[in-house]
Amino acid sequence: MQPYEYQRRELIEPDWTRFPGWRDVTAAQWQSAQWQRVNCVKNVKQLRAVMGDLLDETFYADLEADQQHLATMSMLIPPQMLNTMVPDRAPDTASFLADPIRNYMLPVASDRRQDWASHPNASRDSLHEHDMWVAEGLTHRYPTKVLAELLATCPQYCGHCTRMDLVGNSTPAVSKLKLLQKPVDRYAAHMDYLKAHPGVRDVVVSGGDVANVPWKQLEAYLMGLLSVPTVRDIRLATKALMGLPQHWLQDDVVEGMHRVAVTAERRGVNLAVHTHVNHVNSLTPLVARAVRTLLEVGVRDVRNQGVLMRGVNADTADLLDLCFALQGEAGILPYYFYMCDMIPNAEHWRVPVWHAQQLQHDMMGYLPGYATPRIVCDVPFVGKRWVHMIADYDREHGISYWTKNYRTSIEAEDTEALSKQYAYYDPIDTLPQSGQDWWRKQEA
């Protein structure tokens, strides 16, 4: 008996008519991107309309409490995503609360820790992406790569969003930053910077989610990137490939992606799409069809960057089930799993470094080598590091220390940037009692 036994699991589209509010929704409506967007669940009233009497009042009170006092992201869930929660039956309150996708897409107050809701070192922009803007929405953190935030909205909002300081509507707990420039001016500034910095060869086009950029604007931006001869890699970031695959199946989007892919191929540029799937239940035939369409029109790769979260996927079987379905059923390459970032009110999701190291160890040998994802820690002021790359680790106090081999755009004059160690912190509730007591004293 092996620690993990592989069994093929073919993808299914759950029956959306099990929800009272969608009893009369047709297949044509379900496959319409416009219908999906119009019928997103944005508040408790709309969730009640979908659920009917399936959930009791304690759940809605729990959800309201979170939205009013703790949530860093407003509620926005496409029907496609809601339909993958408790996919095999009409949910009741207990099964809905236990669902892994519900856990991170529709958090409730009782999910979050009462003792350490936030780590003392948590921050709104935990990766300091805004500090590293070289133009509005353009983060230059790595020597050869930039992150382009084209907009501050998504078709769906994840509770654990690392860009919670910018993305989405403000919540009672968080007043969001705003992009101030007109898109045309912001995009032009990005192109000017890339032309002036030929050492940048790789552009991650994100947001928000590029699925919310009007297609003509997005195509013009991508063609602009393709006109910069030093840009050799372009990666589009879109959770909507899973959360709203209907968008990527629209005729104008498919035709436009084909034009972009043909141009990229002619110019020798690698064009890829990165998505964000955290649990196997999110993968359905519609998602696989959207991926297949992207590959057919000439996108080189579709890759997944998931996030490790307690209550969602932080055990070996869940990760392997997801990776086998990504690679074998949906045509998506497992790429990274990030440790959840140190944002406010996220401690119940985060895992300690030693746990991530154990998961990486336990996943090895089951998947093909090229489809074995790397688990990484995105260390503030450092960037992505494989979880075994720690320089030192104080397990008692939950402090790991990391080094780096390059300067960010805000460290050009820092002579010690490459010689010092940078700290990262485990969730305090996972520490031994002595470590927890130490942190309480620091907070006193």
Coordinates of N, CA and C in Angstrom, one line a residue, residues 337-414:
F337 N 3.1 26.2 -6.3 CA 2.1 26.5 -5.2 C 2.8 27.5 -4.3
Y338 N 2.2 28.6 -4.1 CA 2.8 29.6 -3.2 C 2.3 29.4 -1.8
M339 N 3.1 29.7 -0.8 CA 2.6 29.8 0.5 C 1.8 31.1 0.6
C340 N 0.7 31.0 1.3 CA -0.2 32.2 1.4 C 0.5 33.3 2.0
D341 N 0.4 34.5 1.4 CA 1.1 35.7 1.9 C 0.6 36.2 3.2
M342 N 1.5 37.0 3.8 CA 1.2 37.6 5.2 C 0.3 38.8 5.1
I343 N -0.9 38.7 4.6 CA -1.9 39.8 4.6 C -2.7 39.8 5.9
P344 N -3.4 40.8 6.2 CA -4.3 40.8 7.4 C -5.4 39.8 7.3
N345 N -5.7 39.2 8.5 CA -6.8 38.3 8.7 C -6.7 37.0 7.8
A346 N -5.5 36.6 7.6 CA -5.2 35.4 6.8 C -4.5 34.2 7.5
E347 N -4.4 34.4 8.8 CA -3.6 33.4 9.5 C -4.2 32.0 9.5
H348 N -5.5 31.9 9.4 CA -6.2 30.6 9.4 C -5.9 29.8 8.1
W349 N -5.5 30.5 7.1 CA -5.1 29.9 5.8 C -3.6 29.5 5.8
R350 N -2.8 30.3 6.4 CA -1.3 30.1 6.1 C -0.8 28.8 6.8
V351 N 0.3 28.3 6.2 CA 0.9 27.1 6.7 C 2.4 27.5 7.1
P352 N 3.0 26.8 8.0 CA 4.4 27.1 8.3 C 5.3 26.5 7.3
V353 N 6.5 27.1 7.2 CA 7.5 26.6 6.2 C 7.8 25.1 6.3
W354 N 7.9 24.6 7.6 CA 8.2 23.2 7.7 C 7.1 22.3 7.1
H355 N 5.8 22.8 7.2 CA 4.7 22.0 6.6 C 4.8 22.0 5.0
A356 N 5.2 23.2 4.5 CA 5.4 23.3 3.0 C 6.5 22.4 2.6
Q357 N 7.6 22.4 3.3 CA 8.7 21.5 3.0 C 8.3 20.0 3.0
Q358 N 7.5 19.6 4.0 CA 7.0 18.3 4.0 C 6.1 17.9 2.8
L359 N 5.3 18.8 2.5 CA 4.4 18.6 1.3 C 5.2 18.4 0.0
Q360 N 6.3 19.3 -0.2 CA 7.1 19.1 -1.3 C 7.8 17.8 -1.4
H361 N 8.3 17.3 -0.2 CA 8.9 16.0 -0.1 C 7.9 14.9 -0.5
D362 N 6.7 15.0 0.1 CA 5.7 13.9 -0.1 C 5.1 13.9 -1.5
M363 N 5.2 15.0 -2.3 CA 4.7 14.9 -3.6 C 5.6 14.3 -4.6
M364 N 6.9 14.3 -4.3 CA 7.9 13.8 -5.2 C 7.7 12.3 -5.6
G365 N 7.9 12.0 -6.9 CA 7.9 10.7 -7.4 C 6.6 10.2 -7.9
Y366 N 5.5 10.9 -7.8 CA 4.2 10.5 -8.3 C 3.9 11.1 -9.6
L367 N 4.2 12.4 -9.8 CA 3.9 13.1 -11.0 C 5.1 13.0 -12.0
P368 N 4.8 13.2 -13.3 CA 6.0 13.3 -14.2 C 6.8 14.5 -13.7
G369 N 8.2 14.4 -13.9 CA 9.0 15.5 -13.4 C 8.7 16.8 -13.9
Y370 N 8.3 16.9 -15.2 CA 8.0 18.3 -15.7 C 6.7 18.8 -15.2
A371 N 5.8 17.9 -14.6 CA 4.5 18.4 -14.0 C 4.5 18.3 -12.5
T372 N 5.7 18.2 -11.9 CA 5.8 18.3 -10.4 C 6.0 19.8 -10.0
P373 N 5.0 20.3 -9.4 CA 5.1 21.8 -9.0 C 6.1 22.1 -8.0
R374 N 6.6 23.3 -8.0 CA 7.5 23.7 -6.9 C 6.7 24.5 -5.9
I375 N 6.9 24.2 -4.7 CA 6.3 25.0 -3.6 C 7.2 26.1 -3.2
V376 N 6.7 27.3 -3.2 CA 7.6 28.4 -3.0 C 7.1 29.4 -1.9
C377 N 8.0 30.0 -1.3 CA 7.7 31.1 -0.3 C 8.1 32.4 -1.0
D378 N 7.1 33.3 -1.1 CA 7.4 34.6 -1.7 C 7.8 35.5 -0.5
V379 N 9.1 35.7 -0.3 CA 9.6 36.4 0.8 C 9.7 37.9 0.6
P380 N 9.1 38.7 1.5 CA 9.2 40.1 1.3 C 10.6 40.6 1.0
F381 N 10.7 41.5 0.0 CA 12.0 42.1 -0.5 C 12.9 41.1 -1.1
V382 N 12.5 39.8 -1.2 CA 13.4 38.8 -1.8 C 12.7 38.2 -3.1
G383 N 11.5 37.7 -3.0 CA 10.9 37.1 -4.1 C 10.7 35.6 -3.9
K384 N 10.4 34.9 -4.9 CA 10.1 33.5 -4.8 C 11.3 32.7 -4.4
R385 N 11.2 31.8 -3.5 CA 12.2 30.9 -3.1 C 11.6 29.5 -2.8
W386 N 12.3 28.5 -3.4 CA 11.8 27.1 -3.1 C 11.9 27.0 -1.6
V387 N 11.0 26.2 -1.0 CA 10.8 26.2 0.4 C 12.0 25.5 1.1
H388 N 12.8 24.8 0.4 CA 14.0 24.2 1.1 C 15.2 25.2 1.0
M389 N 15.1 26.4 0.5 CA 16.2 27.3 0.3 C 16.5 28.2 1.5
I390 N 16.0 27.8 2.7 CA 16.2 28.7 3.8 C 17.6 28.7 4.2
A391 N 18.1 29.9 4.7 CA 19.5 30.0 5.2 C 19.5 29.6 6.7
D392 N 18.4 29.8 7.4 CA 18.3 29.4 8.8 C 16.9 29.4 9.2
Y393 N 16.6 28.7 10.3 CA 15.2 28.5 10.6 C 15.1 28.3 12.1
D394 N 14.4 29.2 12.8 CA 14.1 29.2 14.2 C 12.7 28.6 14.3
R395 N 12.6 27.3 14.5 CA 11.3 26.7 14.6 C 10.5 27.1 15.8
E396 N 11.2 27.3 16.9 CA 10.4 27.7 18.1 C 9.6 29.0 18.0
H397 N 10.3 29.9 17.4 CA 9.6 31.2 17.2 C 9.0 31.4 15.8
G398 N 9.2 30.4 14.9 CA 8.5 30.5 13.6 C 9.1 31.5 12.7
I399 N 10.4 31.7 12.8 CA 11.1 32.7 11.9 C 12.1 32.0 11.0
S400 N 11.9 32.1 9.7 CA 12.8 31.6 8.7 C 13.6 32.7 8.1
Y401 N 14.8 32.4 7.7 CA 15.7 33.5 7.2 C 16.2 33.1 5.8
W402 N 16.2 34.1 4.9 CA 16.4 33.8 3.5 C 17.4 34.8 2.9
T403 N 18.1 34.4 1.9 CA 19.0 35.3 1.2 C 18.6 35.5 -0.3
K404 N 19.2 36.4 -0.9 CA 18.9 36.6 -2.4 C 20.1 37.0 -3.1
N405 N 20.0 36.9 -4.5 CA 21.1 37.1 -5.4 C 20.9 38.2 -6.4
Y406 N 20.0 39.1 -6.1 CA 19.7 40.3 -7.0 C 19.1 41.4 -6.2
R407 N 19.2 42.6 -6.7 CA 18.5 43.7 -6.1 C 17.2 44.1 -6.8
T408 N 16.2 44.5 -6.0 CA 15.0 45.0 -6.6 C 15.2 46.4 -7.0
S409 N 14.2 46.9 -7.7 CA 14.3 48.3 -8.2 C 14.4 49.4 -7.2
I410 N 14.2 49.1 -5.9 CA 14.3 50.1 -4.9 C 15.6 49.9 -4.0
E411 N 16.4 49.0 -4.5 CA 17.7 48.7 -3.7 C 18.9 49.0 -4.5
A412 N 18.8 49.8 -5.5 CA 20.0 50.0 -6.4 C 21.2 50.5 -5.7
E413 N 21.0 51.2 -4.6 CA 22.1 51.8 -3.9 C 22.4 51.1 -2.5
D414 N 21.7 50.0 -2.3 CA 21.8 49.3 -1.0 C 23.0 48.3 -1.1

